[in-house]
Short mmCIF file of N, CA, C and O in Angstrom, two decimals:
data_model
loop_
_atom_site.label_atom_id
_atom_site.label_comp_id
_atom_site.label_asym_id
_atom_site.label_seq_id
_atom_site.Cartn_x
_atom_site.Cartn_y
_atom_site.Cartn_z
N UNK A 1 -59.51 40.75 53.99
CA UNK A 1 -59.43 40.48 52.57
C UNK A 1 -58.05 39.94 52.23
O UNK A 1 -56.93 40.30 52.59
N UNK A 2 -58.40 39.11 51.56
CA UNK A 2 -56.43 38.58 50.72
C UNK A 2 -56.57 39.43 49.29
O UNK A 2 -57.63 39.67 48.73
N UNK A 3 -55.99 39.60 49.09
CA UNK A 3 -55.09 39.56 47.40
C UNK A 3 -53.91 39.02 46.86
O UNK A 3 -52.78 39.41 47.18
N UNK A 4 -54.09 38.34 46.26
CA UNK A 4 -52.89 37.54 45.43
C UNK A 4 -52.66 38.45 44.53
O UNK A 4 -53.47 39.23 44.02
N UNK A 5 -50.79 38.24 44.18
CA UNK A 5 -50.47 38.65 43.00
C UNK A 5 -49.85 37.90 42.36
O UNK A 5 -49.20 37.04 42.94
N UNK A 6 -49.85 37.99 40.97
CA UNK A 6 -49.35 36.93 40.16
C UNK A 6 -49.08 35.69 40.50
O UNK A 6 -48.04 35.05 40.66
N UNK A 7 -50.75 35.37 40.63
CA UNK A 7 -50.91 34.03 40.88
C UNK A 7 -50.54 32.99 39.80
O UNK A 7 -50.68 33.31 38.62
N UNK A 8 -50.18 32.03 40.05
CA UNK A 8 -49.72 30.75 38.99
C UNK A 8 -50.83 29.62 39.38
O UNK A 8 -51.88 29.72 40.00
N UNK A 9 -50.11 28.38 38.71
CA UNK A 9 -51.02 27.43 39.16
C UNK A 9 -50.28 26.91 40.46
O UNK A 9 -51.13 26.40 41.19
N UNK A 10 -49.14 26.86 40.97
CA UNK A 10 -48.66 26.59 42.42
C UNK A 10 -48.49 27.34 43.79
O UNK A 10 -48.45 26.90 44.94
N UNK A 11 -48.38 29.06 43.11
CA UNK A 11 -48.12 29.72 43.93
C UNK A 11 -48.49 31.19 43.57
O UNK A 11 -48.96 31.33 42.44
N UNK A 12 -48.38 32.24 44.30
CA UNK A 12 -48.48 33.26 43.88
C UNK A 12 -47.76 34.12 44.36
O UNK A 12 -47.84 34.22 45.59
N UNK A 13 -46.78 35.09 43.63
CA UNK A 13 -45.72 35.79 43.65
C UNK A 13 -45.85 36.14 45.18
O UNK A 13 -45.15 35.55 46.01
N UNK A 14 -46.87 37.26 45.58
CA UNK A 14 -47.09 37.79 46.76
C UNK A 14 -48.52 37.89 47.71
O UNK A 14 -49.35 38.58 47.12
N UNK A 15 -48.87 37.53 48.61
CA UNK A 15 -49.80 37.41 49.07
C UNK A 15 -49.94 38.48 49.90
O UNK A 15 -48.96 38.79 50.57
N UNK A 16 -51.11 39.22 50.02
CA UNK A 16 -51.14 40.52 50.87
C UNK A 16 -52.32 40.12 51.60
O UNK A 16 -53.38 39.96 50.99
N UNK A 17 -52.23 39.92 53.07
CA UNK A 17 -53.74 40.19 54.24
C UNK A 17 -53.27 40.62 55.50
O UNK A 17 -52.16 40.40 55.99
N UNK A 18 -54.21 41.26 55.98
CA UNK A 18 -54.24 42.07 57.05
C UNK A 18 -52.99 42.92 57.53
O UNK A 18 -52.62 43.12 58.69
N UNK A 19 -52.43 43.37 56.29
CA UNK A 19 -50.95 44.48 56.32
C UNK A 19 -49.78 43.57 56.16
O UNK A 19 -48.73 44.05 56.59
N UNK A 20 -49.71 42.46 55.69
CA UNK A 20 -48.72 41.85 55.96
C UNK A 20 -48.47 41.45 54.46
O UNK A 20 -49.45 40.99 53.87
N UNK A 21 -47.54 41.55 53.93
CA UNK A 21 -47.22 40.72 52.44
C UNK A 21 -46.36 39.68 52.32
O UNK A 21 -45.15 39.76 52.54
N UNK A 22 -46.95 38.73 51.98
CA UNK A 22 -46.00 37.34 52.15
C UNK A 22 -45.13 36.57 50.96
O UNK A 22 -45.37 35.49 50.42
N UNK A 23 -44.44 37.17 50.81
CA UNK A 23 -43.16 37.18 49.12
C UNK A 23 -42.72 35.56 49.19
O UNK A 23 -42.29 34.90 50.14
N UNK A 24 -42.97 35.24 47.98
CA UNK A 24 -42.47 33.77 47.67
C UNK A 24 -40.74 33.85 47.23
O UNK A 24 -40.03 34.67 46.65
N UNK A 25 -40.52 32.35 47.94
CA UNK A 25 -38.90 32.34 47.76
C UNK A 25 -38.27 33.09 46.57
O UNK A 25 -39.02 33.18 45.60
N UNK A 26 -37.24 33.56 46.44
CA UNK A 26 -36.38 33.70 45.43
C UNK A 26 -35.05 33.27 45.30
O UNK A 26 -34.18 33.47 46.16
N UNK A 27 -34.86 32.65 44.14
CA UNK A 27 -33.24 32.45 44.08
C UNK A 27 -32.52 33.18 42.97
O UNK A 27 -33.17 33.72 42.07
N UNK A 28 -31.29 33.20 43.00
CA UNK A 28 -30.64 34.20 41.80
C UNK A 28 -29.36 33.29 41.06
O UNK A 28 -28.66 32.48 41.67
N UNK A 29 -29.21 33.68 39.40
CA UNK A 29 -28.31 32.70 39.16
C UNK A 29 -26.60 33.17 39.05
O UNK A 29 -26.51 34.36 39.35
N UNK A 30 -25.51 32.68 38.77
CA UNK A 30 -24.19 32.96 39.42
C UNK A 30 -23.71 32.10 39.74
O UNK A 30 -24.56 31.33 40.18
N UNK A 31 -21.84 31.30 39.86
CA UNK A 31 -21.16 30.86 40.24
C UNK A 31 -21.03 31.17 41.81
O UNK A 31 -21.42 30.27 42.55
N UNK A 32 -20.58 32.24 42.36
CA UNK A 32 -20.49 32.34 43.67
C UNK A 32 -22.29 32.49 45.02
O UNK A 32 -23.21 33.27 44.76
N UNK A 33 -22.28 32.01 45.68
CA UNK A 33 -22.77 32.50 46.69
C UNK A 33 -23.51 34.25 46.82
O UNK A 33 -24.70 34.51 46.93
N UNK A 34 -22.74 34.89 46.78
CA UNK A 34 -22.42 36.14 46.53
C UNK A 34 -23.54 37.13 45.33
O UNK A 34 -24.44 37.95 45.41
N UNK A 35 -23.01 36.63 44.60
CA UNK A 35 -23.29 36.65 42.95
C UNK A 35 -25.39 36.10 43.09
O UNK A 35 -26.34 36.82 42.77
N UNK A 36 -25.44 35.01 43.53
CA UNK A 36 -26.42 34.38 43.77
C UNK A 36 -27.60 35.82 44.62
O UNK A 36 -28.58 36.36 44.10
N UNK A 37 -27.06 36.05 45.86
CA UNK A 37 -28.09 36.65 46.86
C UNK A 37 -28.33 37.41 46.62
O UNK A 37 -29.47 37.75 46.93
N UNK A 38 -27.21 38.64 45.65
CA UNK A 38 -27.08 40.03 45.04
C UNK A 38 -28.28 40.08 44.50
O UNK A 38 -29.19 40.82 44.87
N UNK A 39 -28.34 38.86 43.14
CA UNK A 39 -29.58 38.82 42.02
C UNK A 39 -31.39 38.60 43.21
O UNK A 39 -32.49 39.13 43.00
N UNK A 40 -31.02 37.74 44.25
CA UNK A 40 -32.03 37.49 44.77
C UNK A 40 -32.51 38.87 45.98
O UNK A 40 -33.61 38.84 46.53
N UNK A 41 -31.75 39.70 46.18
CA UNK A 41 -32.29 40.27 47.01
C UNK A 41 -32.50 42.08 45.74
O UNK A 41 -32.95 43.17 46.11
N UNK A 42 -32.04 41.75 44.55
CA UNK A 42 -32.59 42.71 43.73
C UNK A 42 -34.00 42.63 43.58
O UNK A 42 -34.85 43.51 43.67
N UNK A 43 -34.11 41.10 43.27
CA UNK A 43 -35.58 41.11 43.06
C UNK A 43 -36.67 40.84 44.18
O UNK A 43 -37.79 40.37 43.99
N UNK A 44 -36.02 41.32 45.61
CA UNK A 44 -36.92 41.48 46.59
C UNK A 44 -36.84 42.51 46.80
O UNK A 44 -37.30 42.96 47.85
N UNK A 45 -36.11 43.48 45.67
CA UNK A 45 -36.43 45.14 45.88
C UNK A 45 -37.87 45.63 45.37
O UNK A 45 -38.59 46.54 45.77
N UNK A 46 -38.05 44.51 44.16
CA UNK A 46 -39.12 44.83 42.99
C UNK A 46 -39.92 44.28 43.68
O UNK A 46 -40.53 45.28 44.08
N UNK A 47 -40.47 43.38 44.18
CA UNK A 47 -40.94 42.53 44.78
C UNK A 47 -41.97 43.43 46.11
O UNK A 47 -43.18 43.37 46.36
N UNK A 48 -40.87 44.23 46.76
CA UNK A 48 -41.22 44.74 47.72
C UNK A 48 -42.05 45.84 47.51
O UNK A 48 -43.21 45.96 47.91
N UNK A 49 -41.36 46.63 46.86
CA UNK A 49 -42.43 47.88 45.81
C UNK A 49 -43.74 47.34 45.37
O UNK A 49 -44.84 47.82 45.66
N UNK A 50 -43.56 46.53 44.78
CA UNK A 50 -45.16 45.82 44.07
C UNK A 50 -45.99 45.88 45.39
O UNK A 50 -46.88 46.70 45.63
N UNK A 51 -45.48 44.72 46.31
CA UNK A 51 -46.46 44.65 47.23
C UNK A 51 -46.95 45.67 47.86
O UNK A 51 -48.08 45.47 48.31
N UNK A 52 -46.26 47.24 48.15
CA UNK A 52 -46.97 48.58 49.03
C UNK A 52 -45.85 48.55 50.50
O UNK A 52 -46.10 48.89 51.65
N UNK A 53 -44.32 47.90 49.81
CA UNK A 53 -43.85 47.79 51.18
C UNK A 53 -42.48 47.78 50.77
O UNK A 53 -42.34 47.34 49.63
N UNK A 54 -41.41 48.14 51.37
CA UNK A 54 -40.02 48.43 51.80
C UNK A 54 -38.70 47.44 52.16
O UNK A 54 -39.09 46.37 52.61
N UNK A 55 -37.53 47.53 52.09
CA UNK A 55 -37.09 46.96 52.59
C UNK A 55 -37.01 47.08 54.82
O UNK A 55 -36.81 46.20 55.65
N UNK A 56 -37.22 48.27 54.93
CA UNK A 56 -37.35 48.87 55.88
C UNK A 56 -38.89 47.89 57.04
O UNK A 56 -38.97 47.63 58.24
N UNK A 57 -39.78 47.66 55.87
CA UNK A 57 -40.68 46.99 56.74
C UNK A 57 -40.42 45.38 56.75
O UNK A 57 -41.45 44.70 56.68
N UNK A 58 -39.29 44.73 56.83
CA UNK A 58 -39.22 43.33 56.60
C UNK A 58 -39.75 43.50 58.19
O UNK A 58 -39.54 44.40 59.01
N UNK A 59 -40.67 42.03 58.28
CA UNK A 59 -41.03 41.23 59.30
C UNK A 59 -40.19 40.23 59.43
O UNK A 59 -39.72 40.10 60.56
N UNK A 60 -39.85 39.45 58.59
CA UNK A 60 -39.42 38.30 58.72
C UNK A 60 -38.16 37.75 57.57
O UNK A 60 -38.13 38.42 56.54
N UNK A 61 -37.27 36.74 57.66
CA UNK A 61 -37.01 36.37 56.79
C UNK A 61 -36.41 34.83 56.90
O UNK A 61 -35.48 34.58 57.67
N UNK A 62 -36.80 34.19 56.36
CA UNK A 62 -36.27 32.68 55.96
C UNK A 62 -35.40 32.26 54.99
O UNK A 62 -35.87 32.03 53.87
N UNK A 63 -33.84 32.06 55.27
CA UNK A 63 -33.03 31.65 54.23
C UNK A 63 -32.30 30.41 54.22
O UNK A 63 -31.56 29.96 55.10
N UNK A 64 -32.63 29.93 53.08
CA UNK A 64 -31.98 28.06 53.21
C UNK A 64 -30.84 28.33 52.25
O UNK A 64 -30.89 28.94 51.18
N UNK A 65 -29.71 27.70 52.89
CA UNK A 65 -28.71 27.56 51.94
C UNK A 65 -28.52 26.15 51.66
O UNK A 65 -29.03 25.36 52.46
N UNK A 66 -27.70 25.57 50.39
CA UNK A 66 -27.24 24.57 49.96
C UNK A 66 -26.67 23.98 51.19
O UNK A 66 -27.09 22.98 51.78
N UNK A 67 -25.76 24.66 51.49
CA UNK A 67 -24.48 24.53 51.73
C UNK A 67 -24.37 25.30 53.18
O UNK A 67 -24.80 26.43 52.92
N UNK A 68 -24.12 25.28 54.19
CA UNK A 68 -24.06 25.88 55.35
C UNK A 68 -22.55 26.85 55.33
O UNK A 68 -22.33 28.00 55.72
N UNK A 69 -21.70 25.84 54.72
CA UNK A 69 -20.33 26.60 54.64
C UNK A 69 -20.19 28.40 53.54
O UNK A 69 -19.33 29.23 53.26
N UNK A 70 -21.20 28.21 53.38
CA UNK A 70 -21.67 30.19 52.08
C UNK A 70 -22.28 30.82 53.27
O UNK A 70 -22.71 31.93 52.94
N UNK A 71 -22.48 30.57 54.49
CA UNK A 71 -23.04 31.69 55.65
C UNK A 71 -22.45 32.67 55.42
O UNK A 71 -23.19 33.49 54.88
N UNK A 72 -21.06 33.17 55.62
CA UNK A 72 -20.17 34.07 55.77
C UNK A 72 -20.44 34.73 54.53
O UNK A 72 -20.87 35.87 54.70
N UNK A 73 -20.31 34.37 53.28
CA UNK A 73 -20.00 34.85 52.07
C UNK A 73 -21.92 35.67 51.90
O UNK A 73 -22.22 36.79 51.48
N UNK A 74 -22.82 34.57 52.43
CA UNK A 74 -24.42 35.11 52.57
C UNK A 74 -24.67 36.52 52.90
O UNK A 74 -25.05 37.54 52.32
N UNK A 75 -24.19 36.04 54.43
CA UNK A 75 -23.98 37.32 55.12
C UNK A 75 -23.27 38.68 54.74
O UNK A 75 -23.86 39.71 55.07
N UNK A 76 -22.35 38.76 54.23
CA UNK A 76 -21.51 39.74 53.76
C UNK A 76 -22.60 40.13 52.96
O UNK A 76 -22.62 41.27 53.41
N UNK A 77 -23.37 40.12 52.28
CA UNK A 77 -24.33 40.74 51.20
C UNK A 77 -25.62 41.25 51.82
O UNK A 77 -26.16 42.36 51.78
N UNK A 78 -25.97 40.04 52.44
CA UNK A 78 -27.21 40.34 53.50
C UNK A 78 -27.10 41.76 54.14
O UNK A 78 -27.80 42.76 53.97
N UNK A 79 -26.09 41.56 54.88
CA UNK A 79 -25.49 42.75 55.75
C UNK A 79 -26.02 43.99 54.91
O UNK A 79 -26.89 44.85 55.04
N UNK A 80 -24.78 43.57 53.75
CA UNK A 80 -25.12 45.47 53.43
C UNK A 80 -26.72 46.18 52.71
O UNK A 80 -27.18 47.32 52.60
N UNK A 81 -27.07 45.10 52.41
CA UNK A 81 -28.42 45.20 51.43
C UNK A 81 -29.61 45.69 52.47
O UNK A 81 -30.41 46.45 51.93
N UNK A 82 -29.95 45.35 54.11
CA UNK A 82 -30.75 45.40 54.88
C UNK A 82 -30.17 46.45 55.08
O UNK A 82 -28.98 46.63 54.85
N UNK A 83 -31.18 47.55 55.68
CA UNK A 83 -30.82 49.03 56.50
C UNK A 83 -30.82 48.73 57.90
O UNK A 83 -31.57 48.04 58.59
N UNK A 84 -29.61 49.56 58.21
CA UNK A 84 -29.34 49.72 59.26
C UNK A 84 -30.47 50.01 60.39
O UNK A 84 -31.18 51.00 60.19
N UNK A 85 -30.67 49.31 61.42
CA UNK A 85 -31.81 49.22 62.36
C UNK A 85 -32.96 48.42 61.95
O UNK A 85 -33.68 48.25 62.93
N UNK A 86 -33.38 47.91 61.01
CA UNK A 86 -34.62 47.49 60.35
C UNK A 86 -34.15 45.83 59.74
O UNK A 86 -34.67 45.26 58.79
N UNK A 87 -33.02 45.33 60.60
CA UNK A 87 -33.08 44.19 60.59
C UNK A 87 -34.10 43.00 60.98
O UNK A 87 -34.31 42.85 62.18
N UNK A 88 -34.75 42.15 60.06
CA UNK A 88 -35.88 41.40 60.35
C UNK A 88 -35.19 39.95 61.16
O UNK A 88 -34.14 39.31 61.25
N UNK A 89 -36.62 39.95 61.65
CA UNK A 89 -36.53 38.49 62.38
C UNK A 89 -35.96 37.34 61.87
O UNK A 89 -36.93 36.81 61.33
N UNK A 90 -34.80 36.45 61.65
CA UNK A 90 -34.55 35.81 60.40
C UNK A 90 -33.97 34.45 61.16
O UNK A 90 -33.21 34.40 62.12
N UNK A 91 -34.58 33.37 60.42
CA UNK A 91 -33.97 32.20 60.31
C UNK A 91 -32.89 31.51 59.00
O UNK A 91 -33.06 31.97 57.87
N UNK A 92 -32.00 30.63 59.16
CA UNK A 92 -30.99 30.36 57.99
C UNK A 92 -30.83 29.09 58.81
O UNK A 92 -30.41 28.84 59.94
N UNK A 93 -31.34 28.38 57.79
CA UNK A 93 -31.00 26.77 57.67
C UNK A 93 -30.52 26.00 55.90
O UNK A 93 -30.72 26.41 54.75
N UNK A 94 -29.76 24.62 56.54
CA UNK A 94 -29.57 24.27 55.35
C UNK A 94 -30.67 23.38 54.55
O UNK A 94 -31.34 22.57 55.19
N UNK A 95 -30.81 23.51 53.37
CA UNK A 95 -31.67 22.08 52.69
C UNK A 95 -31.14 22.11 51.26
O UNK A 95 -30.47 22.90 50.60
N UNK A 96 -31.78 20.78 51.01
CA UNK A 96 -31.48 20.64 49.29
C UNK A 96 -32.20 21.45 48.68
O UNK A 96 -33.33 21.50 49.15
N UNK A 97 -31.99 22.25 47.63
CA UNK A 97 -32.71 23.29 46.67
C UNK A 97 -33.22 22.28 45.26
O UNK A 97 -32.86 21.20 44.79
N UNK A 98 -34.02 23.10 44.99
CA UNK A 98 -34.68 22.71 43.79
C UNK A 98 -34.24 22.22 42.51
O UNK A 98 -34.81 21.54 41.65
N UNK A 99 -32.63 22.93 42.63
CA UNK A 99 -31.83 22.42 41.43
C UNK A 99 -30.71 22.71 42.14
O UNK A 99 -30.73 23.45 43.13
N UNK A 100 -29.62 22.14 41.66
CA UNK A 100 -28.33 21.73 41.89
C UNK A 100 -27.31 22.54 41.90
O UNK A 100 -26.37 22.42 42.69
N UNK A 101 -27.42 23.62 40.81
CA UNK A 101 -26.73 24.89 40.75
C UNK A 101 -27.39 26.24 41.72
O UNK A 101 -26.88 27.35 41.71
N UNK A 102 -28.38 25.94 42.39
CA UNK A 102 -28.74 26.93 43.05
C UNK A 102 -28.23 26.79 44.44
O UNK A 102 -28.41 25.70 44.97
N UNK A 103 -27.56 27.79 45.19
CA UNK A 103 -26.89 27.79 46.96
C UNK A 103 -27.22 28.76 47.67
O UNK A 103 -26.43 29.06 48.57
N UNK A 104 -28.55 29.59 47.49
CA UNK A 104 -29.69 30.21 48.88
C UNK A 104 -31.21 30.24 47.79
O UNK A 104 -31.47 30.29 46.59
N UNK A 105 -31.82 30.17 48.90
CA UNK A 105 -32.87 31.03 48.92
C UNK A 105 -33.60 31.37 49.68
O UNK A 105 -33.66 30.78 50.76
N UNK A 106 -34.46 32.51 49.38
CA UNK A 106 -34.71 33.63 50.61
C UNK A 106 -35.94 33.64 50.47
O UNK A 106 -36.31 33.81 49.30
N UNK A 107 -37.09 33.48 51.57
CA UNK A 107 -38.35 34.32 51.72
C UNK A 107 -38.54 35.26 52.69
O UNK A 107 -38.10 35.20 53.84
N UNK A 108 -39.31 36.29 52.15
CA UNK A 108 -39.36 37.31 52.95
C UNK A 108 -41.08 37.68 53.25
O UNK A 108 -41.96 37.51 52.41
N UNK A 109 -41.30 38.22 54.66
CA UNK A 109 -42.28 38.92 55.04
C UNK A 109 -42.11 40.42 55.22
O UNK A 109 -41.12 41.11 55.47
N UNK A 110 -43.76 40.76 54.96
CA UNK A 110 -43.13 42.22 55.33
C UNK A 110 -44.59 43.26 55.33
O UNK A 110 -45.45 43.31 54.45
N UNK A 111 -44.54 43.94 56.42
CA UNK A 111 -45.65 45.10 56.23
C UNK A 111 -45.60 45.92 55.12
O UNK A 111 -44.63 46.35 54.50
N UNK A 112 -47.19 46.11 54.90
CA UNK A 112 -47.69 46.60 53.86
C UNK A 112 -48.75 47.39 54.00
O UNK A 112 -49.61 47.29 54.87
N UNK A 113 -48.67 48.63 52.62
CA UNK A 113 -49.79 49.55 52.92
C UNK A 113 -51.05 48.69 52.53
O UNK A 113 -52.18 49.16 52.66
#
């Protein structure tokens, strides 16, 4: 079975099948880097709850930055926000974002009840 949640007409917030919940990108707004991932990985707290799942169960994660040179500054946040041992599988590449003032964004996978 699938279930969508808060489906739109392009996408839908979170997709849940066969234990797995599949969270659509997020970005966060802010001058720094920093400032940016804080807001975006708050709302993969809420995000995660909705779906029946944790930060603890990340499967996966995909993060594009603007800018390759905000790794360091990424990371420093990344770091502390993921629990210790329950680091997910993760890729970080650069691309152009959707708008001009935005410099990450993150999708995440993740088991689910």
């Amino acid at each position: 079975m699938i279930e969508r949640i808060e489906t739109g007409v392009r996408s839908s917030k979170i997709v849940k099948h066969n234990g797995v919940a599949y969270i659509t990108g997020q970005v966060g707004e802010g001058p720094t880097i920093q400032a940016q991932t804080e807001e975006c990985l708050r709302r993969f707290d809420a995000l995660l709850i909705q779906a029946g799942s944790l930060r603890e169960k990340m499967l996966r994660a995909t993060i594009w930055l603007a800018d390759m040179g905000d790794f360091a500054g990424l990371n420093e946040v990344w770091n502390a926000w993921v629990p210790e041992g329950h680091a997910p599988a993760r890729a970080c590449g650069e691309a152009k974002l959707a708008r001009a003032e935005l410099k990450v964004e993150i999708i995440v996978d993740a088991a689910c009840d």
